[in-house]
PDB file of C-alpha atoms in Angstrom:
ATOM      1  CA  MET V   1    -107.044-127.587   7.577  1.00 65.00           C
ATOM      2  CA  PRO V   2    -107.280-125.456  11.004  1.00 69.00           C
ATOM      3  CA  LYS V   3    -107.866-127.067  14.151  1.00 74.00           C
ATOM      4  CA  ILE V   4    -111.254-126.244  15.816  1.00 79.00           C
ATOM      5  CA  ALA V   5    -110.944-125.278  19.560  1.00 78.00           C
ATOM      6  CA  LYS V   6    -112.827-127.813  21.617  1.00 78.00           C
ATOM      7  CA  PRO V   7    -114.756-126.139  24.646  1.00 80.00           C
ATOM      8  CA  LYS V   8    -112.652-127.384  27.942  1.00 83.00           C
ATOM      9  CA  ARG V   9    -114.069-129.622  30.133  1.00 82.00           C
ATOM     10  CA  PRO V  10    -113.441-129.399  34.038  1.00 82.00           C
ATOM     11  CA  VAL V  11    -110.888-131.882  35.206  1.00 83.00           C
ATOM     12  CA  PRO V  12    -112.105-135.033  36.518  1.00 82.00           C
ATOM     13  CA  LEU V  13    -111.978-135.716  40.179  1.00 81.00           C
ATOM     14  CA  SER V  14    -109.858-138.722  41.148  1.00 87.00           C
ATOM     15  CA  ILE V  15    -110.169-140.515  44.483  1.00 89.00           C
ATOM     16  CA  ARG V  16    -108.506-143.976  45.740  1.00 92.00           C
ATOM     17  CA  LEU V  17    -110.965-146.560  47.307  1.00 91.00           C
ATOM     18  CA  THR V  18    -110.242-149.683  48.860  1.00 93.00           C
ATOM     19  CA  PRO V  19    -111.689-152.922  46.915  1.00 92.00           C
ATOM     20  CA  GLU V  20    -114.271-152.958  49.398  1.00 93.00           C
ATOM     21  CA  GLU V  21    -115.473-149.476  49.213  1.00 91.00           C
ATOM     22  CA  ARG V  22    -115.612-149.885  45.688  1.00 90.00           C
ATOM     23  CA  ALA V  23    -117.479-153.005  45.759  1.00 87.00           C
ATOM     24  CA  GLN V  24    -119.986-151.135  47.942  1.00 88.00           C
ATOM     25  CA  LEU V  25    -120.059-148.134  45.838  1.00 87.00           C
ATOM     26  CA  ASP V  26    -120.997-150.296  42.691  1.00 84.00           C
ATOM     27  CA  LYS V  27    -123.661-152.103  44.721  1.00 83.00           C
ATOM     28  CA  ASP V  28    -124.994-148.719  45.960  1.00 83.00           C
ATOM     29  CA  ALA V  29    -125.079-147.415  42.550  1.00 80.00           C
ATOM     30  CA  ALA V  30    -127.134-150.252  41.062  1.00 75.00           C
ATOM     31  CA  ASP V  31    -127.993-149.123  37.498  1.00 73.00           C
ATOM     32  CA  MET V  32    -126.736-145.588  37.844  1.00 77.00           C
ATOM     33  CA  SER V  33    -123.262-144.733  36.519  1.00 81.00           C
ATOM     34  CA  LEU V  34    -120.992-144.346  39.608  1.00 83.00           C
ATOM     35  CA  GLY V  35    -120.222-140.395  38.666  1.00 83.00           C
ATOM     36  CA  ALA V  36    -124.026-139.969  38.725  1.00 81.00           C
ATOM     37  CA  HIS V  37    -124.301-141.955  42.103  1.00 82.00           C
ATOM     38  CA  ILE V  38    -121.550-140.056  43.804  1.00 85.00           C
ATOM     39  CA  ARG V  39    -123.155-136.934  42.622  1.00 84.00           C
ATOM     40  CA  SER V  40    -126.303-137.761  44.010  1.00 84.00           C
ATOM     41  CA  CYS V  41    -124.770-138.972  47.408  1.00 85.00           C
ATOM     42  CA  LEU V  42    -122.868-135.422  47.569  1.00 85.00           C
ATOM     43  CA  PHE V  43    -125.697-133.408  46.626  1.00 82.00           C
ATOM     44  CA  ASP V  44    -128.552-135.063  48.520  1.00 76.00           C
ATOM     45  CA  GLY V  45    -130.231-136.303  45.427  1.00 65.00           C
ATOM     46  CA  LYS V  46    -130.345-133.213  43.525  1.00 61.00           C
ATOM     47  CA  LYS V  47    -130.036-133.388  39.785  1.00 57.00           C
ATOM     48  CA  SER V  48    -126.707-131.723  38.866  1.00 54.00           C
ATOM     49  CA  GLY V  49    -124.001-132.467  36.199  1.00 53.00           C
ATOM     50  CA  PRO V  50    -124.425-134.287  33.031  1.00 53.00           C
ATOM     51  CA  LYS V  51    -127.443-136.161  32.103  1.00 52.00           C
ATOM     52  CA  ILE V  52    -127.356-139.668  34.122  1.00 47.00           C
ATOM     53  CA  LYS V  53    -126.531-142.496  32.260  1.00 48.00           C
ATOM     54  CA  ARG V  54    -127.431-145.957  33.108  1.00 49.00           C
ATOM     55  CA  ARG V  55    -124.605-148.510  33.424  1.00 48.00           C
ATOM     56  CA  THR V  56    -125.428-150.738  30.628  1.00 49.00           C
ATOM     57  CA  ARG V  57    -122.673-150.145  28.140  1.00 47.00           C
ATOM     58  CA  GLY V  58    -125.225-149.302  25.227  1.00 46.00           C
ATOM     59  CA  LEU V  59    -127.621-152.197  26.176  1.00 49.00           C
ATOM     60  CA  HIS V  60    -130.643-151.936  28.114  1.00 53.00           C
ATOM     61  CA  PRO V  61    -130.916-152.903  31.750  1.00 58.00           C
ATOM     62  CA  ILE V  62    -131.753-156.636  32.493  1.00 63.00           C
ATOM     63  CA  LYS V  63    -135.248-156.710  33.944  1.00 64.00           C
ATOM     64  CA  ASP V  64    -135.272-160.271  35.168  1.00 70.00           C
ATOM     65  CA  ARG V  65    -131.833-161.713  35.843  1.00 73.00           C
ATOM     66  CA  LYS V  66    -133.135-164.969  36.868  1.00 78.00           C
ATOM     67  CA  ALA V  67    -135.204-165.694  33.943  1.00 77.00           C
ATOM     68  CA  LEU V  68    -131.878-164.663  31.805  1.00 76.00           C
ATOM     69  CA  ALA V  69    -129.688-166.685  33.774  1.00 77.00           C
ATOM     70  CA  GLN V  70    -131.983-169.647  33.484  1.00 80.00           C
ATOM     71  CA  LEU V  71    -132.116-169.190  29.706  1.00 77.00           C
ATOM     72  CA  LEU V  72    -128.474-168.892  29.181  1.00 76.00           C
ATOM     73  CA  GLY V  73    -127.919-172.052  31.535  1.00 78.00           C
ATOM     74  CA  LEU V  74    -130.318-173.973  29.243  1.00 80.00           C
ATOM     75  CA  LEU V  75    -128.740-172.536  26.150  1.00 77.00           C
ATOM     76  CA  GLY V  76    -125.407-173.856  27.291  1.00 75.00           C
ATOM     77  CA  LYS V  77    -126.508-177.372  28.094  1.00 82.00           C
ATOM     78  CA  SER V  78    -128.407-177.768  24.931  1.00 80.00           C
ATOM     79  CA  GLY V  79    -125.402-178.486  22.766  1.00 79.00           C
ATOM     80  CA  LEU V  80    -127.742-176.422  20.036  1.00 77.00           C
ATOM     81  CA  SER V  81    -124.868-174.442  18.462  1.00 73.00           C
ATOM     82  CA  THR V  82    -122.716-178.027  18.182  1.00 81.00           C
ATOM     83  CA  HIS V  83    -125.604-179.883  16.490  1.00 81.00           C
ATOM     84  CA  LEU V  84    -126.694-176.918  14.351  1.00 79.00           C
ATOM     85  CA  GLY V  85    -123.363-176.632  13.157  1.00 77.00           C
ATOM     86  CA  GLU V  86    -123.044-180.307  12.352  1.00 83.00           C
ATOM     87  CA  LEU V  87    -126.504-180.079  10.272  1.00 81.00           C
ATOM     88  CA  ALA V  88    -124.873-177.069   8.392  1.00 76.00           C
ATOM     89  CA  GLU V  89    -121.749-179.162   7.490  1.00 82.00           C
ATOM     90  CA  ALA V  90    -123.773-182.066   6.322  1.00 82.00           C
ATOM     91  CA  ALA V  91    -125.932-179.675   4.418  1.00 76.00           C
ATOM     92  CA  ARG V  92    -122.746-178.103   2.618  1.00 78.00           C
ATOM     93  CA  SER V  93    -121.483-181.701   1.717  1.00 85.00           C
ATOM     94  CA  GLY V  94    -124.623-182.707   0.499  1.00 79.00           C
ATOM     95  CA  SER V  95    -124.898-185.661   2.839  1.00 84.00           C
ATOM     96  CA  LEU V  96    -127.763-184.479   4.754  1.00 79.00           C
ATOM     97  CA  VAL V  97    -130.799-186.821   4.484  1.00 73.00           C
ATOM     98  CA  MET V  98    -133.977-185.462   5.323  1.00 76.00           C
ATOM     99  CA  SER V  99    -136.343-188.038   6.397  1.00 78.00           C
ATOM    100  CA  PRO V 100    -139.642-186.784   7.830  1.00 79.00           C
ATOM    101  CA  GLN V 101    -138.271-187.494  11.371  1.00 83.00           C
ATOM    102  CA  ALA V 102    -135.243-185.208  10.568  1.00 76.00           C
ATOM    103  CA  GLU V 103    -137.280-182.509   9.288  1.00 77.00           C
ATOM    104  CA  LYS V 104    -139.737-182.602  12.121  1.00 82.00           C
ATOM    105  CA  ALA V 105    -136.529-182.529  14.370  1.00 81.00           C
ATOM    106  CA  LEU V 106    -134.989-179.648  12.656  1.00 79.00           C
ATOM    107  CA  THR V 107    -138.599-177.738  12.743  1.00 80.00           C
ATOM    108  CA  LYS V 108    -138.715-178.268  16.472  1.00 84.00           C
ATOM    109  CA  ALA V 109    -135.238-177.217  16.989  1.00 77.00           C
ATOM    110  CA  CYS V 110    -135.826-173.947  15.120  1.00 78.00           C
ATOM    111  CA  LYS V 111    -139.090-173.308  17.135  1.00 83.00           C
ATOM    112  CA  GLN V 112    -137.285-173.832  20.499  1.00 81.00           C
ATOM    113  CA  ILE V 113    -134.421-171.517  19.318  1.00 80.00           C
ATOM    114  CA  GLU V 114    -136.950-168.992  18.368  1.00 81.00           C
ATOM    115  CA  ASP V 115    -138.624-169.305  21.823  1.00 83.00           C
ATOM    116  CA  MET V 116    -135.312-168.551  23.465  1.00 78.00           C
ATOM    117  CA  ARG V 117    -134.847-165.803  21.433  1.00 78.00           C
ATOM    118  CA  THR V 118    -138.039-164.287  22.583  1.00 81.00           C
ATOM    119  CA  ASP V 119    -137.399-165.218  26.167  1.00 77.00           C
ATOM    120  CA  LEU V 120    -134.052-163.548  25.870  1.00 77.00           C
ATOM    121  CA  ILE V 121    -135.469-160.467  24.296  1.00 75.00           C
ATOM    122  CA  ARG V 122    -138.012-160.261  27.184  1.00 74.00           C
ATOM    123  CA  ALA V 123    -135.388-160.666  29.849  1.00 72.00           C
ATOM    124  CA  LEU V 124    -133.319-158.003  28.585  1.00 69.00           C
ATOM    125  CA  GLY V 125    -136.103-155.626  28.556  1.00 68.00           C
ATOM    126  CA  LEU V 126    -136.298-155.014  24.973  1.00 67.00           C
ATOM    127  CA  SER V 127    -139.093-155.322  22.164  1.00 67.00           C
ATOM    128  CA  ALA V 128    -138.600-157.595  19.017  1.00 64.00           C
ATOM    129  CA  GLY V 129    -138.204-154.477  17.229  1.00 62.00           C
ATOM    130  CA  GLU V 130    -135.286-153.429  19.072  1.00 55.00           C
ATOM    131  CA  SER V 131    -133.212-156.651  18.620  1.00 51.00           C
ATOM    132  CA  SER V 132    -130.378-156.756  16.065  1.00 50.00           C
ATOM    133  CA  THR V 133    -132.272-159.320  13.827  1.00 46.00           C
TER     134      THR V 133
END
C-alpha cells in the first residue's frame, strides 16, 4: 500500500521560560491555548494561525468554579459511594431488607445524587443532553 504524503506543517517555535514566566503566561492565557494567547500578544490581538481552541482537553470550560468546588467537597464528605457500594453488595448477597424506612432513605439518597448531578452539569456549563449519561 503506497504511503500518502501529508502536507508539511511549519516547524514549531520553542522557547525556554522560567517557572515564574510560565505561571504568568498560564494565568494570562485564561481559557485560551498558550499558542493562541502568544499569537494574540505578538500580533496585537489580530486573529492569525489556526483556529483558537479553549484549554479544556475536550470538556467545556467551567462556568462556576466556586459552585463546583463546593459540590465536590460535599460529595467527598458524603460517603455516598461507600454507602451505595454497601447497599449494592447487600442486594447481591440477598441480605438487603427493604423496610419502609430503608426504602425512604434509599429514595432520598437517589434524589440527592440526582440533584448533585444537575448541579455538576450546571457548574460545567453543560446541558443535560451533553452529559455522558
